[in-house]
Short mmCIF file of C-alpha atoms in Angstrom, two decimals:
data_model
loop_
_atom_site.label_atom_id
_atom_site.label_comp_id
_atom_site.label_asym_id
_atom_site.label_seq_id
_atom_site.Cartn_x
_atom_site.Cartn_y
_atom_site.Cartn_z
CA UNK A 263 -136.37 -6.95 -76.94
CA UNK A 264 -133.79 -9.46 -75.78
CA UNK A 265 -131.38 -10.90 -78.29
CA UNK A 266 -132.13 -14.43 -77.06
CA UNK A 267 -135.84 -14.07 -77.94
CA UNK A 268 -135.03 -12.72 -81.41
CA UNK A 269 -132.55 -15.52 -82.05
CA UNK A 270 -134.84 -18.24 -80.67
CA UNK A 271 -137.92 -17.28 -82.66
CA UNK A 272 -136.47 -15.21 -85.51
CA UNK A 273 -134.33 -18.08 -86.78
CA UNK A 274 -137.23 -20.56 -86.74
CA UNK A 275 -138.35 -21.57 -90.25
CA UNK A 276 -142.13 -21.62 -90.31
CA UNK A 277 -144.99 -21.39 -92.83
CA UNK A 278 -146.49 -17.99 -93.64
CA UNK A 279 -149.94 -19.55 -93.11
CA UNK A 280 -151.59 -18.20 -96.22
CA UNK A 281 -153.50 -21.48 -96.08
CA UNK A 282 -154.12 -24.31 -93.65
CA UNK A 283 -153.08 -26.99 -94.14
CA UNK A 284 -150.11 -25.51 -96.00
CA UNK A 285 -149.24 -26.55 -99.56
CA UNK A 286 -146.59 -29.18 -98.65
CA UNK A 287 -149.42 -31.24 -97.16
CA UNK A 288 -151.34 -31.43 -100.44
CA UNK A 289 -151.22 -34.89 -101.96
CA UNK A 290 -150.36 -36.00 -105.48
CA UNK A 291 -152.70 -39.00 -105.09
CA UNK A 292 -155.42 -37.26 -107.07
CA UNK A 293 -158.58 -39.23 -107.75
CA UNK A 294 -159.66 -38.54 -111.36
CA UNK A 295 -162.63 -36.22 -111.48
CA UNK A 296 -162.24 -34.94 -107.92
CA UNK A 297 -161.51 -31.34 -108.80
CA UNK A 298 -164.00 -31.35 -111.66
CA UNK A 299 -166.67 -32.50 -109.22
CA UNK A 300 -165.72 -29.70 -106.82
CA UNK A 301 -166.07 -27.14 -109.61
CA UNK A 302 -169.44 -28.48 -110.64
CA UNK A 303 -170.80 -28.28 -107.10
CA UNK A 304 -170.01 -24.58 -106.48
CA UNK A 305 -173.32 -22.98 -105.43
CA UNK A 306 -174.66 -20.67 -108.14
CA UNK A 307 -175.18 -17.82 -105.69
CA UNK A 308 -171.65 -17.97 -104.25
CA UNK A 309 -169.12 -15.34 -105.30
CA UNK A 310 -165.92 -16.74 -106.77
CA UNK A 311 -162.37 -15.41 -106.80
CA UNK A 312 -159.78 -16.22 -109.47
CA UNK A 313 -156.00 -16.41 -109.34
CA UNK A 314 -154.13 -16.47 -112.66
CA UNK A 315 -150.43 -17.32 -112.74
CA UNK A 316 -148.22 -15.92 -115.52
CA UNK A 317 -144.88 -17.72 -114.95
CA UNK A 318 -142.50 -15.66 -117.10
CA UNK A 319 -139.97 -12.87 -116.57
CA UNK A 320 -137.38 -11.20 -118.81
CA UNK A 321 -134.63 -11.49 -116.17
CA UNK A 322 -134.18 -13.27 -112.86
CA UNK A 323 -134.17 -11.35 -109.59
CA UNK A 324 -131.83 -13.44 -107.48
CA UNK A 325 -133.94 -13.19 -104.31
CA UNK A 326 -137.04 -14.55 -106.09
CA UNK A 327 -138.91 -17.49 -104.60
CA UNK A 328 -141.69 -17.63 -107.19
CA UNK A 329 -142.38 -20.20 -109.90
CA UNK A 330 -141.16 -18.38 -113.01
CA UNK A 331 -139.23 -18.94 -116.24
CA UNK A 332 -136.84 -16.51 -117.89
CA UNK A 333 -137.42 -15.84 -121.58
CA UNK A 334 -136.38 -13.09 -123.99
CA UNK A 335 -138.67 -14.49 -126.67
CA UNK A 336 -142.42 -14.02 -126.91
CA UNK A 337 -143.31 -17.42 -128.38
CA UNK A 338 -143.23 -19.37 -125.06
CA UNK A 339 -145.52 -16.72 -123.57
CA UNK A 340 -147.93 -16.86 -126.50
CA UNK A 341 -148.00 -20.66 -126.37
CA UNK A 342 -148.72 -20.50 -122.64
CA UNK A 343 -151.57 -18.03 -123.14
CA UNK A 344 -153.16 -20.41 -125.66
CA UNK A 345 -153.08 -23.13 -123.01
CA UNK A 346 -154.43 -20.78 -120.35
CA UNK A 347 -157.39 -19.91 -122.58
CA UNK A 348 -158.02 -23.64 -123.04
CA UNK A 349 -157.94 -24.22 -119.28
CA UNK A 350 -160.50 -21.46 -118.84
CA UNK A 351 -162.73 -23.32 -121.29
CA UNK A 352 -162.23 -26.59 -119.39
CA UNK A 353 -163.24 -24.94 -116.11
CA UNK A 354 -166.26 -23.34 -117.79
CA UNK A 355 -167.30 -26.75 -119.13
CA UNK A 356 -167.77 -27.99 -115.55
CA UNK A 357 -170.33 -25.27 -114.90
CA UNK A 358 -173.85 -24.74 -116.13
CA UNK A 359 -174.05 -21.23 -114.69
CA UNK A 360 -171.85 -18.18 -114.16
CA UNK A 361 -169.09 -18.44 -111.57
CA UNK A 362 -170.09 -14.97 -110.41
CA UNK A 363 -166.45 -13.83 -110.33
CA UNK A 364 -165.94 -10.86 -108.00
CA UNK A 365 -162.18 -10.90 -107.36
CA UNK A 366 -159.31 -11.54 -109.78
CA UNK A 367 -155.59 -11.56 -108.99
CA UNK A 368 -152.86 -11.85 -111.64
CA UNK A 369 -149.58 -13.10 -110.18
CA UNK A 370 -146.26 -14.32 -111.49
CA UNK A 371 -143.67 -14.11 -112.69
CA UNK A 372 -144.50 -10.84 -114.36
CA UNK A 373 -148.17 -10.74 -115.51
CA UNK A 374 -147.56 -7.56 -117.51
CA UNK A 375 -145.00 -9.38 -119.64
CA UNK A 376 -147.89 -10.21 -121.98
CA UNK A 377 -148.92 -7.73 -124.67
CA UNK A 378 -151.69 -5.19 -123.96
CA UNK A 379 -154.07 -6.76 -126.48
CA UNK A 380 -153.41 -10.19 -124.96
CA UNK A 381 -154.35 -8.93 -121.51
CA UNK A 382 -157.57 -7.40 -122.85
CA UNK A 383 -158.43 -10.70 -124.60
CA UNK A 384 -157.72 -12.69 -121.45
CA UNK A 385 -160.03 -10.50 -119.37
CA UNK A 386 -162.71 -10.81 -122.02
CA UNK A 387 -162.39 -14.61 -121.98
CA UNK A 388 -162.83 -14.65 -118.21
CA UNK A 389 -165.92 -12.46 -118.49
CA UNK A 390 -167.63 -14.37 -121.28
CA UNK A 391 -166.71 -17.93 -120.29
CA UNK A 392 -166.75 -17.81 -116.47
CA UNK A 393 -169.11 -14.90 -115.78
CA UNK A 394 -168.57 -11.79 -113.67
CA UNK A 395 -170.41 -10.36 -110.71
CA UNK A 396 -171.82 -6.81 -111.10
CA UNK A 397 -168.66 -5.45 -109.47
CA UNK A 398 -165.22 -6.99 -109.99
CA UNK A 399 -161.99 -6.11 -108.19
CA UNK A 400 -158.96 -6.96 -110.31
CA UNK A 401 -155.38 -6.76 -109.02
CA UNK A 402 -152.21 -7.17 -111.09
CA UNK A 403 -148.61 -7.65 -109.92
CA UNK A 404 -146.29 -5.35 -111.88
CA UNK A 405 -142.58 -4.93 -112.54
CA UNK A 406 -142.26 -1.13 -113.02
CA UNK A 407 -139.04 -1.53 -115.01
CA UNK A 408 -140.89 -2.98 -117.99
CA UNK A 409 -144.26 -1.28 -117.78
CA UNK A 410 -145.13 0.61 -120.96
CA UNK A 411 -147.78 3.28 -121.52
CA UNK A 412 -149.78 0.99 -123.82
CA UNK A 413 -150.01 -1.64 -121.10
CA UNK A 414 -151.13 0.86 -118.49
CA UNK A 415 -153.89 2.00 -120.83
CA UNK A 416 -154.97 -1.62 -121.41
CA UNK A 417 -155.05 -2.32 -117.68
CA UNK A 418 -157.28 0.67 -117.09
CA UNK A 419 -159.53 -0.20 -120.03
CA UNK A 420 -159.88 -3.78 -118.75
CA UNK A 421 -161.17 -2.64 -115.38
CA UNK A 422 -158.08 -3.30 -113.26
CA UNK A 423 -158.65 -1.70 -109.87
CA UNK A 424 -155.38 -2.38 -108.01
CA UNK A 425 -151.73 -2.57 -109.01
CA UNK A 426 -149.03 -4.16 -106.86
CA UNK A 427 -145.56 -2.84 -107.72
CA UNK A 428 -142.36 -4.62 -106.81
CA UNK A 429 -139.91 -2.18 -105.22
CA UNK A 430 -137.92 -4.24 -102.68
CA UNK A 431 -135.17 -1.64 -102.09
CA UNK A 432 -134.02 1.64 -103.62
CA UNK A 433 -130.44 1.14 -102.37
CA UNK A 434 -128.21 0.79 -105.51
CA UNK A 435 -125.80 -1.52 -103.69
CA UNK A 436 -128.59 -3.84 -102.65
CA UNK A 437 -130.16 -3.70 -106.11
CA UNK A 438 -126.91 -4.76 -107.74
CA UNK A 439 -126.55 -7.64 -105.26
CA UNK A 440 -130.00 -8.99 -106.14
CA UNK A 441 -129.81 -8.30 -109.90
CA UNK A 442 -132.70 -5.82 -109.90
CA UNK A 443 -131.82 -2.25 -110.86
CA UNK A 444 -134.87 -0.02 -110.43
CA UNK A 445 -134.71 3.70 -109.79
CA UNK A 446 -137.22 5.73 -107.83
CA UNK A 447 -137.89 7.69 -111.01
CA UNK A 448 -138.88 4.51 -112.86
CA UNK A 449 -141.25 3.56 -110.05
CA UNK A 450 -142.81 7.04 -109.89
CA UNK A 451 -143.37 7.02 -113.67
CA UNK A 452 -145.30 3.74 -113.30
CA UNK A 453 -147.35 5.07 -110.38
CA UNK A 454 -148.27 8.27 -112.23
CA UNK A 455 -149.16 6.37 -115.40
CA UNK A 456 -151.37 3.89 -113.57
CA UNK A 457 -153.22 6.65 -111.74
CA UNK A 458 -153.68 8.55 -114.99
CA UNK A 459 -155.45 5.45 -116.34
CA UNK A 460 -157.85 5.23 -113.43
CA UNK A 461 -155.94 2.71 -111.29
CA UNK A 462 -155.69 4.59 -108.01
CA UNK A 463 -155.24 1.66 -105.60
CA UNK A 464 -151.46 1.12 -105.51
CA UNK A 465 -149.45 -1.38 -103.44
CA UNK A 466 -145.67 -1.43 -102.96
CA UNK A 467 -143.71 -4.56 -102.03
CA UNK A 468 -140.60 -4.08 -99.87
CA UNK A 469 -138.12 -6.70 -98.67
CA UNK A 470 -135.76 -6.67 -95.69
CA UNK A 471 -132.93 -9.08 -94.96
CA UNK A 472 -131.35 -8.65 -98.41
CA UNK A 473 -127.58 -8.67 -99.01
CA UNK A 474 -125.81 -5.46 -97.91
CA UNK A 475 -129.07 -4.07 -96.56
CA UNK A 476 -128.87 -1.93 -93.43
CA UNK A 477 -131.37 -0.27 -91.13
CA UNK A 478 -130.36 3.05 -92.66
CA UNK A 479 -130.93 1.91 -96.25
CA UNK A 480 -134.29 0.40 -95.28
CA UNK A 481 -135.40 3.71 -93.77
CA UNK A 482 -134.18 5.63 -96.82
CA UNK A 483 -136.19 3.30 -99.08
CA UNK A 484 -139.31 3.87 -96.99
CA UNK A 485 -138.82 7.65 -97.03
CA UNK A 486 -138.53 7.61 -100.83
CA UNK A 487 -141.48 5.27 -101.27
CA UNK A 488 -143.95 7.13 -99.04
CA UNK A 489 -143.47 10.27 -101.11
CA UNK A 490 -145.35 8.41 -103.87
CA UNK A 491 -148.14 7.70 -101.36
CA UNK A 492 -149.16 4.15 -102.26
CA UNK A 493 -152.26 2.94 -100.43
CA UNK A 494 -150.53 -0.15 -99.05
CA UNK A 495 -147.16 -1.69 -98.37
CA UNK A 496 -146.34 -5.37 -98.05
CA UNK A 497 -143.05 -5.87 -96.20
CA UNK A 498 -141.50 -9.33 -96.43
CA UNK A 499 -138.38 -10.90 -95.01
CA UNK A 500 -136.08 -12.38 -97.64
CA UNK A 501 -136.21 -16.19 -97.55
CA UNK A 502 -132.77 -17.55 -98.45
CA UNK A 503 -133.31 -21.16 -99.51
CA UNK A 504 -130.67 -21.84 -102.20
CA UNK A 505 -131.28 -25.60 -102.03
CA UNK A 506 -134.82 -24.93 -103.25
CA UNK A 507 -134.16 -21.94 -105.54
CA UNK A 508 -130.76 -22.47 -107.16
CA UNK A 509 -130.46 -18.92 -108.53
CA UNK A 510 -130.26 -17.72 -104.92
CA UNK A 511 -126.76 -19.20 -104.86
CA UNK A 512 -125.73 -16.06 -106.76
CA UNK A 513 -126.39 -14.07 -103.59
CA UNK A 514 -123.43 -13.54 -101.28
CA UNK A 515 -124.47 -15.25 -98.05
CA UNK A 516 -121.79 -13.38 -96.12
CA UNK A 517 -123.58 -10.14 -96.97
CA UNK A 518 -126.89 -11.28 -95.43
CA UNK A 519 -127.85 -9.87 -92.00
CA UNK A 520 -128.21 -12.16 -88.99
CA UNK A 521 -131.47 -12.63 -87.07
CA UNK A 522 -130.88 -9.54 -84.94
CA UNK A 523 -130.11 -7.47 -88.03
CA UNK A 524 -133.22 -8.70 -89.86
CA UNK A 525 -135.38 -7.92 -86.85
CA UNK A 526 -133.91 -4.43 -86.54
CA UNK A 527 -134.61 -3.76 -90.22
CA UNK A 528 -138.22 -4.99 -89.94
CA UNK A 529 -138.82 -2.86 -86.84
CA UNK A 530 -137.30 0.23 -88.45
CA UNK A 531 -139.45 -0.14 -91.55
CA UNK A 532 -142.59 -0.62 -89.45
CA UNK A 533 -141.83 2.40 -87.26
CA UNK A 534 -141.17 4.61 -90.28
CA UNK A 535 -144.35 3.57 -92.07
CA UNK A 536 -146.48 4.09 -88.97
CA UNK A 537 -144.88 7.51 -88.47
CA UNK A 538 -145.81 8.31 -92.09
CA UNK A 539 -149.48 7.64 -91.34
CA UNK A 540 -149.86 3.98 -92.29
CA UNK A 541 -151.62 1.44 -90.05
CA UNK A 542 -149.92 -1.88 -89.43
CA UNK A 543 -152.08 -4.71 -90.75
CA UNK A 544 -151.37 -8.18 -89.45
CA UNK A 545 -147.83 -9.46 -89.70
CA UNK A 546 -146.42 -7.65 -92.71
CA UNK A 547 -148.88 -5.24 -94.36
CA UNK A 548 -149.38 -1.49 -93.88
CA UNK A 549 -152.26 0.61 -95.19
CA UNK A 550 -153.51 4.16 -95.09
CA UNK A 551 -156.31 4.61 -92.51
CA UNK A 552 -159.09 4.90 -95.11
CA UNK A 553 -157.87 1.95 -97.20
CA UNK A 554 -160.33 -0.95 -97.19
CA UNK A 555 -157.70 -3.22 -95.64
CA UNK A 556 -157.35 -0.93 -92.62
CA UNK A 557 -161.12 -0.62 -92.36
CA UNK A 558 -161.51 -4.40 -92.47
CA UNK A 559 -158.97 -4.81 -89.68
CA UNK A 560 -160.78 -2.30 -87.47
CA UNK A 561 -164.08 -4.07 -88.07
CA UNK A 562 -162.71 -7.60 -87.55
CA UNK A 563 -163.26 -8.55 -91.21
CA UNK A 564 -159.65 -9.09 -92.23
CA UNK A 565 -158.80 -12.34 -94.01
CA UNK A 566 -155.68 -14.10 -95.24
CA UNK A 567 -155.22 -16.11 -98.42
CA UNK A 568 -152.47 -17.06 -100.86
CA UNK A 569 -151.98 -13.40 -101.81
CA UNK A 570 -151.55 -12.34 -98.16
CA UNK A 571 -153.92 -10.12 -96.18
CA UNK A 572 -157.17 -9.34 -97.95
CA UNK A 573 -160.72 -8.10 -97.59
CA UNK A 574 -161.85 -10.96 -99.84
CA UNK A 575 -164.10 -13.18 -97.74
CA UNK A 576 -164.84 -15.47 -100.67
CA UNK A 577 -164.83 -19.18 -99.83
CA UNK A 578 -164.19 -20.20 -103.44
CA UNK A 579 -160.87 -19.44 -105.13
CA UNK A 580 -160.16 -21.03 -108.50
CA UNK A 581 -156.51 -21.20 -109.55
CA UNK A 582 -155.66 -20.96 -113.26
CA UNK A 583 -152.27 -21.46 -114.86
CA UNK A 584 -149.17 -23.49 -114.08
CA UNK A 585 -148.58 -23.99 -110.31
CA UNK A 586 -151.77 -22.06 -109.41
CA UNK A 587 -153.46 -23.02 -106.15
CA UNK A 588 -157.12 -22.59 -105.33
CA UNK A 589 -159.54 -23.42 -102.57
CA UNK A 590 -163.09 -24.66 -102.98
CA UNK A 591 -165.60 -25.69 -100.36
CA UNK A 592 -164.26 -29.25 -100.23
CA UNK A 593 -160.57 -28.45 -100.16
CA UNK A 594 -157.50 -27.23 -102.06
CA UNK A 595 -156.28 -27.90 -105.59
CA UNK A 596 -152.95 -27.15 -107.25
CA UNK A 597 -152.10 -27.28 -110.94
CA UNK A 598 -149.01 -28.88 -112.42
CA UNK A 599 -145.99 -26.66 -111.67
CA UNK A 600 -143.77 -27.04 -114.80
CA UNK A 601 -145.38 -25.07 -117.66
CA UNK A 602 -144.62 -27.90 -120.08
CA UNK A 603 -146.37 -30.54 -117.98
CA UNK A 604 -149.25 -28.14 -117.36
CA UNK A 605 -149.60 -27.60 -121.13
CA UNK A 606 -149.48 -31.33 -121.87
CA UNK A 607 -152.30 -32.04 -119.43
CA UNK A 608 -154.51 -29.29 -120.82
CA UNK A 609 -153.82 -30.33 -124.43
CA UNK A 610 -155.40 -33.72 -123.70
CA UNK A 611 -158.59 -31.99 -122.61
CA UNK A 612 -158.17 -32.65 -118.89
CA UNK A 613 -157.92 -30.26 -115.96
CA UNK A 614 -154.19 -29.97 -115.06
CA UNK A 615 -154.64 -30.85 -111.39
CA UNK A 616 -151.42 -32.11 -109.80
CA UNK A 617 -152.43 -32.11 -106.13
CA UNK A 618 -155.52 -31.85 -104.00
CA UNK A 619 -156.35 -31.80 -100.33
CA UNK A 620 -159.79 -32.63 -98.93
CA UNK A 621 -160.44 -30.64 -95.76
CA UNK A 622 -161.55 -32.40 -92.60
CA UNK A 623 -163.73 -30.86 -89.90
CA UNK A 624 -160.67 -30.48 -87.69
CA UNK A 625 -158.75 -28.79 -90.53
CA UNK A 626 -161.50 -26.18 -90.83
CA UNK A 627 -161.40 -25.56 -87.08
CA UNK A 628 -157.62 -25.14 -86.97
CA UNK A 629 -157.68 -23.00 -90.14
CA UNK A 630 -160.07 -20.52 -88.52
CA UNK A 631 -158.02 -20.33 -85.32
CA UNK A 632 -154.82 -19.73 -87.30
CA UNK A 633 -156.43 -17.14 -89.58
CA UNK A 634 -157.78 -15.13 -86.65
CA UNK A 635 -154.37 -15.20 -84.99
CA UNK A 636 -152.61 -14.08 -88.17
CA UNK A 637 -155.16 -11.29 -88.69
CA UNK A 638 -156.02 -10.15 -85.15
CA UNK A 639 -153.05 -11.33 -83.01
CA UNK A 640 -155.61 -12.78 -80.61
CA UNK A 641 -158.15 -15.55 -80.78
CA UNK A 642 -160.99 -16.96 -78.71
CA UNK A 643 -160.16 -20.62 -79.19
CA UNK A 644 -162.98 -21.80 -76.96
CA UNK A 645 -165.63 -19.86 -78.91
CA UNK A 646 -164.38 -21.11 -82.28
CA UNK A 647 -164.23 -24.68 -81.02
CA UNK A 648 -167.80 -24.39 -79.73
CA UNK A 649 -168.97 -23.09 -83.11
CA UNK A 650 -167.32 -26.09 -84.79
CA UNK A 651 -168.67 -28.52 -82.16
CA UNK A 652 -165.20 -29.44 -80.86
CA UNK A 653 -163.84 -29.57 -77.32
CA UNK A 654 -161.30 -26.76 -76.83
CA UNK A 655 -159.03 -29.21 -75.02
CA UNK A 656 -158.20 -30.63 -78.45
CA UNK A 657 -156.20 -27.47 -79.19
CA UNK A 658 -155.30 -26.14 -75.76
CA UNK A 659 -154.62 -29.07 -73.48
CA UNK A 660 -150.99 -30.20 -73.24
CA UNK A 661 -149.95 -27.69 -75.89
CA UNK A 662 -146.23 -27.46 -75.14
CA UNK A 663 -145.62 -24.84 -77.83
CA UNK A 664 -148.11 -22.48 -76.18
CA UNK A 665 -146.59 -23.23 -72.78
CA UNK A 666 -143.15 -22.20 -74.06
CA UNK A 667 -144.48 -19.01 -75.66
CA UNK A 668 -146.24 -18.05 -72.45
CA UNK A 669 -143.17 -18.86 -70.36
CA UNK A 670 -141.10 -16.57 -72.58
CA UNK A 671 -143.61 -13.76 -72.00
CA UNK A 672 -144.71 -13.58 -75.64
CA UNK A 673 -148.40 -14.43 -75.23
CA UNK A 674 -151.13 -14.14 -72.62
CA UNK A 675 -153.68 -16.88 -72.08
CA UNK A 676 -157.13 -16.46 -70.58
CA UNK A 677 -160.15 -18.74 -70.32
CA UNK A 678 -159.82 -20.31 -73.76
CA UNK A 679 -158.17 -17.25 -75.32
CA UNK A 680 -154.68 -16.52 -76.63
CA UNK A 681 -153.31 -13.02 -77.21
CA UNK A 682 -149.92 -12.04 -78.60
CA UNK A 683 -148.18 -9.25 -76.71
CA UNK A 684 -147.91 -6.09 -78.82
CA UNK A 685 -144.16 -5.91 -78.44
CA UNK A 686 -143.73 -9.40 -79.89
CA UNK A 687 -145.86 -9.31 -83.04
CA UNK A 688 -143.02 -10.87 -85.04
CA UNK A 689 -143.58 -14.25 -83.29
CA UNK A 690 -147.13 -14.60 -84.65
CA UNK A 691 -146.11 -17.40 -87.03
CA UNK A 692 -144.73 -19.32 -84.07
CA UNK A 693 -148.03 -18.85 -82.23
CA UNK A 694 -149.98 -20.01 -85.28
CA UNK A 695 -147.65 -23.01 -85.57
CA UNK A 696 -148.72 -24.09 -82.09
CA UNK A 697 -152.08 -25.01 -83.65
CA UNK A 698 -150.65 -26.70 -86.77
CA UNK A 699 -151.25 -30.44 -86.48
CA UNK A 700 -149.09 -31.19 -89.54
CA UNK A 701 -145.98 -29.11 -88.91
CA UNK A 702 -142.90 -31.26 -89.24
CA UNK A 703 -144.68 -33.92 -91.26
CA UNK A 704 -143.16 -32.68 -94.55
CA UNK A 705 -139.54 -32.01 -95.49
CA UNK A 706 -140.32 -28.55 -96.85
CA UNK A 707 -137.94 -25.73 -95.87
CA UNK A 708 -139.79 -22.57 -94.85
CA UNK A 709 -138.65 -18.97 -94.55
CA UNK A 710 -137.39 -17.55 -91.28
CA UNK A 711 -140.09 -16.30 -88.91
CA UNK A 712 -138.57 -12.81 -88.74
#
């Protein structure tokens, strides 16, 4: 691949399109009662997904882009959990029936920073107050460095079905540069303990583009990781935005790879994982052939939400906790981001909604086009437009971004269709951006496209 193409598209800062419109387009002009009304109107026979945000860690990883707070004390965490339980009650109060919860995802921060008995109590509160479907898939993000045997037992006892372990890199030099020391032995101990407690679905997160990272160290990390045989990998490019995340200023910018170096690292990781028997899923996920994510891709059932690629086709996602985002039939909601402000809102007996976004018919159309592109790397724009009762010219006519991508040989266009060339999968965010009517309207800084 030519260096000019990598530099032109790899340096572009674009959304990851885990939603459309993206979060910077949500508005703080919230009409009182809007979100409560959305909750109350969820059909009783519709499955619901939950996202719970636990915004605490014991130490800061300098690459981190998440909403989290560092604390060595337990009291702030306990206080937060009290508020979270209260928010669950407030959501339940808007419903007369069960939410029929079928999918739960705990994110952070470090969700397993809470005590085992606190996790069990939280799961019980969700079950009794919101109501579960007959089968529930529960995923938890985990820092292996602080995972104890008692917590692994509690996760298994609570019905957790999937664990997502942060790995990032096994290179000691890289680990020191990002303030995250984690040996392969520590990771393997966590994997073995989780499996011993009945949690057999294991994900690993890797990152490329970190300080002092090389193609060789990326490959060595993959080789070490695949020996533990996780079901899935998520491979992300480091987003260096020190103006937005001030702790990233502790990272030596001179040690970061350029666009060509980042691309080479991403390609090397992908090649190694595929050679090890994993299937590439969408932009940045890899899964074993019999994993449900790989099956969903083969069958055209792959979806994308705030947690990345998923088999969850649920139209209703309720966000709980500070900064949590959800999507209901009418649109998106986001809670207050600072834990203190979130707690103050809940303490007054009101839902802590900070922002909402009511979807338009055109938003739904563009969201489907973008999701299919991000999942399938091709899309029948004309067919989707027809299903939404729109003229395809709305999206295709005079689309200069698509013209440029086609001129550069990155996509092929047919009669109302767009397909990304296999050799240029890394530009998919640029292709999706060609259908984003709001891009450039906000001042948000996004991560690099590659």
